[in-house]
């Protein structure tokens, strides 16, 4: 079989997406885009309209530079993220000089120079991409956050990270500096794969087990799994903006239906912010 036989357009992934302001906030600072070949979430910060504009500007830049309906090269995708960084930098308030910032996290179908097709996962900030294989959920991205650094250094556990006073401080964001360092991973584009792209409004309300149960369940076919996940995060409190994209390629993994459970945790309003104030 040659690469020409593996025409990704012959079996494009199915996707569902939902973004919700949540139960506490008045502005949705998250923005999402889900259309072949790009599936991406941005979670803006900087307060009120600044975060809102930052995430929207980042996604609009990617939408303009990553054409719909065709795979792009990895270089085109990474250049689009860098252009989004520049566009967010340009939102600087001319009077106060205040910067806007946003996370940018997602995946795209890319075609390497060899002609081989891959999934490319990319991340700046603390939104996340997970892979679901029908039985286990794996987090593919690594948060750019103070608590992740503390976990990596062995100073605190993952459980302690959830309650740490710096849990909302991120160490990388679009808009924070002229140059942006982008984490990226290439995965084979083959077989049945399901990915979840989400903002921290999902992961602060729902644990891995909750997400696994939701991804195993039967979604309303008209609304999709992303809707079920966002609804569950809202039912669990919805203290932040809540955004999810579910991308399913290849054979759909069917499993028994599970009900969702509310998490019984008390939260205060959590604001994500960069390590150096924007
Ligand atoms: Mg958030």
Short mmCIF file of C-alpha atoms and ligand atoms in Angstrom, two decimals:
data_model
loop_
_atom_site.label_atom_id
_atom_site.label_comp_id
_atom_site.label_asym_id
_atom_site.label_seq_id
_atom_site.Cartn_x
_atom_site.Cartn_y
_atom_site.Cartn_z
CA UNK A 1 0.00 0.00 0.00
CA UNK A 2 1.34 3.44 -0.86
CA UNK A 3 0.63 6.71 0.86
CA UNK A 4 -1.68 7.55 -2.03
CA UNK A 5 -3.94 4.73 -0.89
CA UNK A 6 -4.25 6.36 2.54
CA UNK A 7 -6.36 9.28 1.46
CA UNK A 8 -7.49 10.91 4.70
CA UNK A 9 -10.27 12.76 2.90
CA UNK A 10 -11.87 9.37 2.25
CA UNK A 11 -12.64 8.96 5.98
CA UNK A 12 -12.56 12.29 7.71
CA UNK A 13 -12.88 12.49 11.46
CA UNK A 14 -16.21 13.36 13.01
CA UNK A 15 -16.17 16.14 15.56
CA UNK A 16 -18.46 17.81 18.03
CA UNK A 17 -17.77 21.02 19.92
CA UNK A 18 -19.42 23.14 22.59
CA UNK A 19 -18.32 26.22 24.51
CA UNK A 20 -20.33 27.61 27.41
CA UNK A 21 -19.84 30.67 29.61
CA UNK A 22 -20.44 28.48 32.68
CA UNK A 23 -22.54 29.09 35.77
CA UNK A 24 -20.54 31.86 37.44
CA UNK A 25 -18.81 34.10 34.92
CA UNK A 26 -20.46 36.77 32.79
CA UNK A 27 -18.12 36.57 29.76
CA UNK A 28 -16.96 33.51 27.83
CA UNK A 29 -13.23 34.00 27.30
CA UNK A 30 -12.88 30.58 25.62
CA UNK A 31 -13.04 30.18 21.85
CA UNK A 32 -13.09 26.93 19.87
CA UNK A 33 -12.74 25.93 16.23
CA UNK A 34 -13.51 22.42 14.99
CA UNK A 35 -13.32 21.78 11.28
CA UNK A 36 -11.09 19.58 9.15
CA UNK A 37 -8.13 19.57 9.48
CA UNK A 38 -7.94 21.74 12.64
CA UNK A 39 -9.49 21.27 16.10
CA UNK A 40 -8.38 23.89 18.61
CA UNK A 41 -9.37 25.55 21.90
CA UNK A 42 -8.15 28.92 23.23
CA UNK A 43 -8.75 30.09 26.81
CA UNK A 44 -8.20 33.83 27.06
CA UNK A 45 -7.03 35.71 30.11
CA UNK A 46 -6.46 39.27 31.12
CA UNK A 47 -9.92 39.96 32.41
CA UNK A 48 -13.24 40.78 30.80
CA UNK A 49 -13.01 41.82 27.18
CA UNK A 50 -9.24 41.39 26.96
CA UNK A 51 -9.30 37.62 27.43
CA UNK A 52 -12.33 37.32 25.22
CA UNK A 53 -10.62 39.22 22.40
CA UNK A 54 -7.33 37.35 22.85
CA UNK A 55 -8.83 33.89 22.41
CA UNK A 56 -11.04 35.03 19.53
CA UNK A 57 -8.12 36.73 17.76
CA UNK A 58 -5.92 33.65 18.15
CA UNK A 59 -8.58 31.33 16.71
CA UNK A 60 -9.45 33.72 13.87
CA UNK A 61 -5.76 33.88 12.92
CA UNK A 62 -5.49 30.09 12.84
CA UNK A 63 -8.74 29.84 10.89
CA UNK A 64 -7.38 32.25 8.28
CA UNK A 65 -3.95 30.61 7.94
CA UNK A 66 -4.91 26.92 8.11
CA UNK A 67 -7.14 26.33 5.08
CA UNK A 68 -10.20 24.14 5.61
CA UNK A 69 -10.60 20.79 3.87
CA UNK A 70 -6.94 20.00 3.23
CA UNK A 71 -4.08 18.74 5.34
CA UNK A 72 -1.36 21.29 6.00
CA UNK A 73 2.34 20.79 6.62
CA UNK A 74 3.60 20.91 10.22
CA UNK A 75 5.47 24.12 9.33
CA UNK A 76 2.30 25.86 8.15
CA UNK A 77 0.54 24.92 11.38
CA UNK A 78 3.38 26.10 13.64
CA UNK A 79 3.74 29.33 11.64
CA UNK A 80 0.00 29.92 12.11
CA UNK A 81 0.39 29.59 15.89
CA UNK A 82 3.31 32.06 15.81
CA UNK A 83 1.18 34.46 13.75
CA UNK A 84 -1.59 34.09 16.34
CA UNK A 85 0.94 35.05 19.02
CA UNK A 86 1.81 38.21 17.07
CA UNK A 87 -1.87 39.03 16.57
CA UNK A 88 -2.55 38.68 20.31
CA UNK A 89 0.51 40.87 21.07
CA UNK A 90 -1.04 43.56 18.89
CA UNK A 91 -4.07 43.72 21.19
CA UNK A 92 -1.93 45.61 23.71
CA UNK A 93 -3.96 48.47 25.20
CA UNK A 94 -2.58 51.70 23.68
CA UNK A 95 -3.30 53.67 26.85
CA UNK A 96 -2.35 51.33 29.70
CA UNK A 97 0.02 49.05 27.75
CA UNK A 98 -1.80 46.07 29.29
CA UNK A 99 -1.33 42.82 27.37
CA UNK A 100 -3.85 40.15 26.54
CA UNK A 101 -3.05 36.45 26.62
CA UNK A 102 -4.54 33.12 25.73
CA UNK A 103 -3.78 29.43 25.79
CA UNK A 104 -3.83 27.61 22.45
CA UNK A 105 -4.22 23.86 22.38
CA UNK A 106 -5.38 21.37 19.81
CA UNK A 107 -4.60 18.98 17.04
CA UNK A 108 -4.55 18.96 13.27
CA UNK A 109 -4.16 16.50 10.43
CA UNK A 110 -0.81 17.30 8.83
CA UNK A 111 1.02 15.93 5.81
CA UNK A 112 4.78 15.71 6.10
CA UNK A 113 7.11 16.36 3.16
CA UNK A 114 7.37 12.59 2.73
CA UNK A 115 3.63 12.54 2.04
CA UNK A 116 2.85 10.67 5.26
CA UNK A 117 -0.19 11.87 7.19
CA UNK A 118 -0.07 12.41 10.96
CA UNK A 119 -2.02 13.90 13.79
CA UNK A 120 -0.10 16.87 15.16
CA UNK A 121 -0.92 17.80 18.75
CA UNK A 122 0.20 21.25 19.89
CA UNK A 123 0.03 23.21 23.12
CA UNK A 124 0.81 26.51 24.77
CA UNK A 125 -0.67 26.93 28.27
CA UNK A 126 -2.95 24.72 30.37
CA UNK A 127 -5.75 23.69 28.07
CA UNK A 128 -5.37 19.99 27.24
CA UNK A 129 -5.54 17.28 24.61
CA UNK A 130 -6.39 13.74 25.71
CA UNK A 131 -6.48 10.51 23.71
CA UNK A 132 -9.19 7.95 24.39
CA UNK A 133 -8.66 4.41 23.12
CA UNK A 134 -12.03 3.06 24.23
CA UNK A 135 -10.71 1.92 27.61
CA UNK A 136 -8.20 4.42 28.93
CA UNK A 137 -7.77 8.16 28.70
CA UNK A 138 -4.24 9.56 28.36
CA UNK A 139 -3.29 13.20 28.67
CA UNK A 140 -1.08 14.01 25.68
CA UNK A 141 -0.21 17.61 26.47
CA UNK A 142 1.82 18.80 29.43
CA UNK A 143 0.44 21.88 31.21
CA UNK A 144 2.62 24.96 31.19
CA UNK A 145 1.79 25.83 34.76
CA UNK A 146 3.54 26.49 38.04
CA UNK A 147 1.93 23.45 39.66
CA UNK A 148 3.03 21.17 36.79
CA UNK A 149 6.60 22.38 37.31
CA UNK A 150 6.29 21.61 41.04
CA UNK A 151 4.89 18.14 40.27
CA UNK A 152 7.68 17.46 37.75
CA UNK A 153 10.27 18.52 40.33
CA UNK A 154 8.75 16.13 42.88
CA UNK A 155 7.82 18.92 45.29
CA UNK A 156 4.06 18.24 45.29
CA UNK A 157 1.75 15.45 44.14
CA UNK A 158 -0.86 15.73 41.37
CA UNK A 159 -3.54 15.73 44.06
CA UNK A 160 -1.85 18.57 45.96
CA UNK A 161 -1.60 20.49 42.66
CA UNK A 162 -5.40 20.66 42.45
CA UNK A 163 -5.57 22.69 45.65
CA UNK A 164 -2.29 24.59 45.41
CA UNK A 165 -2.55 28.41 45.66
CA UNK A 166 -0.65 28.74 42.33
CA UNK A 167 -2.89 26.27 40.49
CA UNK A 168 -4.11 28.92 38.06
CA UNK A 169 -0.74 30.41 37.22
CA UNK A 170 0.44 29.43 33.76
CA UNK A 171 4.01 29.73 32.56
CA UNK A 172 3.40 30.05 28.82
CA UNK A 173 0.70 31.89 26.89
CA UNK A 174 0.16 33.41 23.48
CA UNK A 175 0.67 37.14 23.83
CA UNK A 176 3.15 36.96 26.71
CA UNK A 177 6.35 37.45 24.68
CA UNK A 178 7.47 38.20 21.11
CA UNK A 179 8.54 34.60 20.60
CA UNK A 180 6.35 31.69 21.63
CA UNK A 181 7.64 28.21 22.40
CA UNK A 182 5.15 25.64 21.14
CA UNK A 183 5.05 22.02 22.34
CA UNK A 184 4.20 19.67 19.47
CA UNK A 185 3.87 15.91 19.02
CA UNK A 186 3.28 13.81 15.89
CA UNK A 187 1.06 10.71 16.13
CA UNK A 188 0.15 8.18 13.44
CA UNK A 189 -3.03 8.97 11.52
CA UNK A 190 -4.39 5.47 11.46
CA UNK A 191 -7.06 3.32 13.01
CA UNK A 192 -9.78 4.32 15.42
CA UNK A 193 -8.79 7.30 17.52
CA UNK A 194 -10.74 9.65 19.72
CA UNK A 195 -9.32 12.91 21.05
CA UNK A 196 -10.69 15.37 23.59
CA UNK A 197 -9.51 18.98 23.42
CA UNK A 198 -10.72 21.09 26.35
CA UNK A 199 -10.18 24.17 28.44
CA UNK A 200 -9.43 23.97 32.16
CA UNK A 201 -13.09 24.71 32.87
CA UNK A 202 -13.64 21.03 32.00
CA UNK A 203 -10.66 19.54 33.84
CA UNK A 204 -11.23 21.51 37.04
CA UNK A 205 -14.76 20.09 37.30
CA UNK A 206 -14.29 16.56 35.94
CA UNK A 207 -11.58 14.06 36.81
CA UNK A 208 -10.13 11.41 34.53
CA UNK A 209 -12.68 8.83 35.68
CA UNK A 210 -15.58 11.20 34.96
CA UNK A 211 -14.22 11.88 31.47
CA UNK A 212 -13.70 8.18 30.77
CA UNK A 213 -17.30 7.44 31.73
CA UNK A 214 -18.58 10.23 29.50
CA UNK A 215 -16.45 9.15 26.54
CA UNK A 216 -17.70 5.57 26.99
CA UNK A 217 -21.31 6.65 26.95
CA UNK A 218 -23.80 7.21 24.17
CA UNK A 219 -24.11 10.85 23.27
CA UNK A 220 -27.19 12.41 21.76
CA UNK A 221 -26.36 11.88 18.06
CA UNK A 222 -27.49 15.39 17.19
CA UNK A 223 -25.35 17.02 19.87
CA UNK A 224 -22.33 14.78 20.26
CA UNK A 225 -19.95 13.85 23.04
CA UNK A 226 -18.59 17.38 23.47
CA UNK A 227 -22.06 18.50 24.52
CA UNK A 228 -22.27 15.70 27.12
CA UNK A 229 -18.87 16.65 28.56
CA UNK A 230 -19.62 20.37 28.76
CA UNK A 231 -23.03 19.63 30.32
CA UNK A 232 -21.41 17.42 32.95
CA UNK A 233 -18.88 20.16 33.79
CA UNK A 234 -21.75 22.65 34.13
CA UNK A 235 -23.69 20.23 36.34
CA UNK A 236 -20.56 19.85 38.50
CA UNK A 237 -20.41 23.60 39.09
CA UNK A 238 -19.34 25.34 35.88
CA UNK A 239 -17.14 27.77 37.80
CA UNK A 240 -15.07 28.67 34.73
CA UNK A 241 -15.88 28.92 31.04
CA UNK A 242 -16.27 25.37 29.74
CA UNK A 243 -15.17 24.27 26.28
CA UNK A 244 -14.74 20.81 24.74
CA UNK A 245 -14.11 19.37 21.30
CA UNK A 246 -14.30 15.62 20.66
CA UNK A 247 -12.71 14.31 17.46
CA UNK A 248 -13.37 10.74 16.41
CA UNK A 249 -11.62 9.11 13.49
CA UNK A 250 -11.91 5.59 12.13
CA UNK A 251 -14.17 2.98 13.60
CA UNK A 252 -16.26 4.27 16.47
CA UNK A 253 -15.62 2.46 19.73
CA UNK A 254 -18.96 1.46 21.19
CA UNK A 255 -19.28 0.75 24.90
CA UNK A 256 -21.88 0.37 27.60
CA UNK A 257 -23.68 3.49 28.67
CA UNK A 258 -22.69 4.99 31.97
CA UNK A 259 -24.33 7.72 33.95
CA UNK A 260 -22.44 10.80 35.01
CA UNK A 261 -21.80 11.79 38.58
CA UNK A 262 -21.45 15.17 40.11
CA UNK A 263 -18.19 15.89 41.81
CA UNK A 264 -18.68 16.91 45.39
CA UNK A 265 -16.05 19.59 45.76
CA UNK A 266 -16.22 23.15 46.99
CA UNK A 267 -14.53 25.65 44.71
CA UNK A 268 -14.01 29.32 44.80
CA UNK A 269 -13.89 31.28 41.56
CA UNK A 270 -10.63 30.37 39.86
CA UNK A 271 -8.94 32.78 37.50
CA UNK A 272 -6.16 31.58 35.25
CA UNK A 273 -3.36 34.08 34.93
CA UNK A 274 0.18 34.19 33.56
CA UNK A 275 3.17 33.98 35.92
CA UNK A 276 4.08 37.57 35.04
CA UNK A 277 0.90 39.65 35.07
CA UNK A 278 -0.11 40.59 31.54
MG1 LIG B 1 -10.29 28.64 31.86
#
